Amino acid sequence: MKVVETPIQVRYQETDMMGVVYHANYLVWFEIGRTAFIEELGFKYSEIEKQGVVSPVIDANISFKHPVRYGDEAVVKTWVDEYDGLRITYGYEVVHGDGRLAVSGQTKHVIVKKENFRPVSIRRSFPEWHEAYLAAMEGER
């Protein structure tokens, strides 16, 4: 399975009054990781959007293990957890610089037409992207 690692520099404004990264910011970090993953596959999400489609999140899960604080080094690891040609679930881990797991999670997405939010088959409409997902799940790409 292909895993893309994206370094994150923890910014002060991402922390809360307890001095740890505010929980909602991990979803932003997941998005950063997902975008990097797609780019590693050879695609640009912005180019895909120009074709009249978007990829909304339809489900998200996050599990918090160890807090990340301002000044910490962190890495978002991203991979394809599940894919069926229509829905894609990305898996994530946010790890500290020393390798300790901070956060794990998943986001599930579909590709939809921008004007009416009707689902689009990645398999049929974006065959190269479909093949790249399959290869990433097998670790061939």
mmCIF file of C-alpha atoms in Angstrom:
data_model
loop_
_atom_site.group_PDB
_atom_site.id
_atom_site.type_symbol
_atom_site.label_atom_id
_atom_site.label_comp_id
_atom_site.label_asym_id
_atom_site.label_seq_id
_atom_site.Cartn_x
_atom_site.Cartn_y
_atom_site.Cartn_z
ATOM 1 C CA MET A 1 0.000 0.000 0.000
ATOM 2 C CA LYS A 2 1.274 3.447 -0.914
ATOM 3 C CA VAL A 3 1.664 5.843 2.034
ATOM 4 C CA VAL A 4 2.484 9.513 1.509
ATOM 5 C CA GLU A 5 4.128 11.386 4.372
ATOM 6 C CA THR A 6 3.521 15.145 4.618
ATOM 7 C CA PRO A 7 5.426 17.194 7.209
ATOM 8 C CA ILE A 8 3.391 19.666 9.249
ATOM 9 C CA GLN A 9 4.791 22.679 11.048
ATOM 10 C CA VAL A 10 2.527 23.301 14.045
ATOM 11 C CA ARG A 11 1.549 26.970 14.073
ATOM 12 C CA TYR A 12 0.642 28.878 17.229
ATOM 13 C CA GLN A 13 -2.832 29.774 15.924
ATOM 14 C CA GLU A 14 -3.632 26.045 15.605
ATOM 15 C CA THR A 15 -3.471 25.540 19.370
ATOM 16 C CA ASP A 16 -6.123 26.028 22.031
ATOM 17 C CA MET A 17 -6.012 27.368 25.598
ATOM 18 C CA MET A 18 -4.564 24.053 26.788
ATOM 19 C CA GLY A 19 -1.581 24.581 24.498
ATOM 20 C CA VAL A 20 -2.395 21.652 22.234
ATOM 21 C CA VAL A 21 -3.546 21.540 18.639
ATOM 22 C CA TYR A 22 -7.282 22.262 18.504
ATOM 23 C CA HIS A 23 -9.105 19.082 17.461
ATOM 24 C CA ALA A 24 -10.720 20.498 14.279
ATOM 25 C CA ASN A 25 -7.300 21.381 12.870
ATOM 26 C CA TYR A 26 -6.537 17.698 12.372
ATOM 27 C CA LEU A 27 -9.206 17.652 9.653
ATOM 28 C CA VAL A 28 -7.304 20.470 7.928
ATOM 29 C CA TRP A 29 -4.113 18.433 8.250
ATOM 30 C CA PHE A 30 -5.930 15.408 6.798
ATOM 31 C CA GLU A 31 -6.873 17.562 3.798
ATOM 32 C CA ILE A 32 -3.257 18.645 3.378
ATOM 33 C CA GLY A 33 -2.235 14.978 3.430
ATOM 34 C CA ARG A 34 -4.987 13.960 1.008
ATOM 35 C CA THR A 35 -4.008 16.683 -1.470
ATOM 36 C CA ALA A 36 -0.357 15.590 -1.267
ATOM 37 C CA PHE A 37 -1.424 11.971 -1.788
ATOM 38 C CA ILE A 38 -3.402 12.830 -4.921
ATOM 39 C CA GLU A 39 -0.461 14.847 -6.237
ATOM 40 C CA GLU A 40 1.893 11.908 -5.567
ATOM 41 C CA LEU A 41 -0.392 9.846 -7.797
ATOM 42 C CA GLY A 42 0.238 12.394 -10.553
ATOM 43 C CA PHE A 43 -3.004 14.358 -10.383
ATOM 44 C CA LYS A 44 -3.941 17.880 -9.323
ATOM 45 C CA TYR A 45 -7.250 18.208 -7.512
ATOM 46 C CA SER A 46 -7.647 21.741 -8.894
ATOM 47 C CA GLU A 47 -7.437 20.353 -12.443
ATOM 48 C CA ILE A 48 -10.067 17.739 -11.656
ATOM 49 C CA GLU A 49 -12.375 20.475 -10.304
ATOM 50 C CA LYS A 50 -12.035 22.323 -13.620
ATOM 51 C CA GLN A 51 -13.864 19.357 -15.136
ATOM 52 C CA GLY A 52 -16.964 20.266 -13.117
ATOM 53 C CA VAL A 53 -16.626 17.850 -10.193
ATOM 54 C CA VAL A 54 -15.824 18.153 -6.486
ATOM 55 C CA SER A 55 -15.122 15.605 -3.760
ATOM 56 C CA PRO A 56 -17.083 16.297 -0.574
ATOM 57 C CA VAL A 57 -16.444 14.501 2.697
ATOM 58 C CA ILE A 58 -19.382 12.241 3.534
ATOM 59 C CA ASP A 59 -17.955 10.761 6.735
ATOM 60 C CA ALA A 60 -15.030 11.508 9.059
ATOM 61 C CA ASN A 61 -13.603 9.686 12.065
ATOM 62 C CA ILE A 62 -10.787 10.825 14.339
ATOM 63 C CA SER A 63 -9.184 9.116 17.321
ATOM 64 C CA PHE A 64 -6.915 11.153 19.591
ATOM 65 C CA LYS A 65 -3.966 9.377 21.243
ATOM 66 C CA HIS A 66 -1.309 11.944 22.276
ATOM 67 C CA PRO A 67 -1.558 15.742 22.012
ATOM 68 C CA VAL A 68 0.496 17.714 19.521
ATOM 69 C CA ARG A 69 1.728 21.077 20.781
ATOM 70 C CA TYR A 70 3.001 24.306 19.294
ATOM 71 C CA GLY A 71 6.590 23.830 18.156
ATOM 72 C CA ASP A 72 6.259 20.055 17.766
ATOM 73 C CA GLU A 73 7.208 18.396 14.528
ATOM 74 C CA ALA A 74 4.468 16.257 13.054
ATOM 75 C CA VAL A 75 3.904 14.192 9.934
ATOM 76 C CA VAL A 76 0.599 13.250 8.322
ATOM 77 C CA LYS A 77 0.672 9.782 6.779
ATOM 78 C CA THR A 78 -2.036 9.275 4.144
ATOM 79 C CA TRP A 79 -3.152 6.196 2.211
ATOM 80 C CA VAL A 80 -6.197 4.695 0.491
ATOM 81 C CA ASP A 81 -8.076 2.624 3.053
ATOM 82 C CA GLU A 82 -11.026 1.566 0.859
ATOM 83 C CA TYR A 83 -12.076 2.225 -2.723
ATOM 84 C CA ASP A 84 -14.949 0.804 -4.770
ATOM 85 C CA GLY A 85 -14.916 2.930 -7.940
ATOM 86 C CA LEU A 86 -17.396 5.427 -6.494
ATOM 87 C CA ARG A 87 -16.448 6.037 -2.844
ATOM 88 C CA ILE A 88 -12.941 6.482 -1.507
ATOM 89 C CA THR A 89 -11.855 6.267 2.112
ATOM 90 C CA TYR A 90 -8.495 7.735 3.019
ATOM 91 C CA GLY A 91 -6.674 6.639 6.144
ATOM 92 C CA TYR A 92 -4.489 8.982 8.159
ATOM 93 C CA GLU A 93 -2.051 8.964 11.006
ATOM 94 C CA VAL A 94 -0.526 12.070 12.521
ATOM 95 C CA VAL A 95 2.738 11.117 14.182
ATOM 96 C CA HIS A 96 5.158 13.074 16.322
ATOM 97 C CA GLY A 97 8.709 13.625 15.122
ATOM 98 C CA ASP A 98 9.808 10.712 17.350
ATOM 99 C CA GLY A 99 7.256 8.393 15.688
ATOM 100 C CA ARG A 100 4.626 8.357 18.468
ATOM 101 C CA LEU A 101 1.080 8.169 17.156
ATOM 102 C CA ALA A 102 -0.836 11.361 17.942
ATOM 103 C CA VAL A 103 -4.029 10.968 15.914
ATOM 104 C CA SER A 104 -5.524 8.418 13.554
ATOM 105 C CA GLY A 105 -8.566 8.761 11.340
ATOM 106 C CA GLN A 106 -10.381 8.336 8.069
ATOM 107 C CA THR A 107 -12.402 10.495 5.710
ATOM 108 C CA LYS A 108 -14.796 9.072 3.145
ATOM 109 C CA HIS A 109 -15.465 10.945 -0.108
ATOM 110 C CA VAL A 110 -17.469 10.722 -3.292
ATOM 111 C CA ILE A 111 -16.956 12.577 -6.549
ATOM 112 C CA VAL A 112 -20.019 14.599 -7.520
ATOM 113 C CA LYS A 113 -21.007 16.996 -10.281
ATOM 114 C CA LYS A 114 -20.492 20.509 -8.997
ATOM 115 C CA GLU A 115 -23.794 21.894 -10.319
ATOM 116 C CA ASN A 116 -26.129 19.271 -8.817
ATOM 117 C CA PHE A 117 -24.045 17.091 -6.450
ATOM 118 C CA ARG A 118 -24.976 13.910 -8.307
ATOM 119 C CA PRO A 119 -22.393 11.135 -7.822
ATOM 120 C CA VAL A 120 -19.904 10.434 -10.582
ATOM 121 C CA SER A 121 -18.190 7.079 -11.095
ATOM 122 C CA ILE A 122 -14.445 7.547 -10.831
ATOM 123 C CA ARG A 123 -14.028 4.215 -12.600
ATOM 124 C CA ARG A 124 -15.890 5.422 -15.701
ATOM 125 C CA SER A 125 -15.266 9.177 -15.709
ATOM 126 C CA PHE A 126 -11.627 9.208 -14.556
ATOM 127 C CA PRO A 127 -10.120 5.842 -15.555
ATOM 128 C CA GLU A 128 -6.522 6.973 -14.985
ATOM 129 C CA TRP A 129 -7.380 8.114 -11.463
ATOM 130 C CA HIS A 130 -9.233 4.838 -10.868
ATOM 131 C CA GLU A 131 -6.189 2.800 -11.931
ATOM 132 C CA ALA A 132 -3.909 4.946 -9.762
ATOM 133 C CA TYR A 133 -6.102 4.254 -6.705
ATOM 134 C CA LEU A 134 -6.055 0.531 -7.364
ATOM 135 C CA ALA A 135 -2.270 0.555 -7.779
ATOM 136 C CA ALA A 136 -1.844 2.643 -4.606
ATOM 137 C CA MET A 137 -3.862 0.119 -2.630
ATOM 138 C CA GLU A 138 -1.593 -2.641 -3.912
ATOM 139 C CA GLY A 139 1.558 -0.582 -3.394
ATOM 140 C CA GLU A 140 2.551 -0.703 -7.060
ATOM 141 C CA ARG A 141 2.681 3.010 -7.768
#
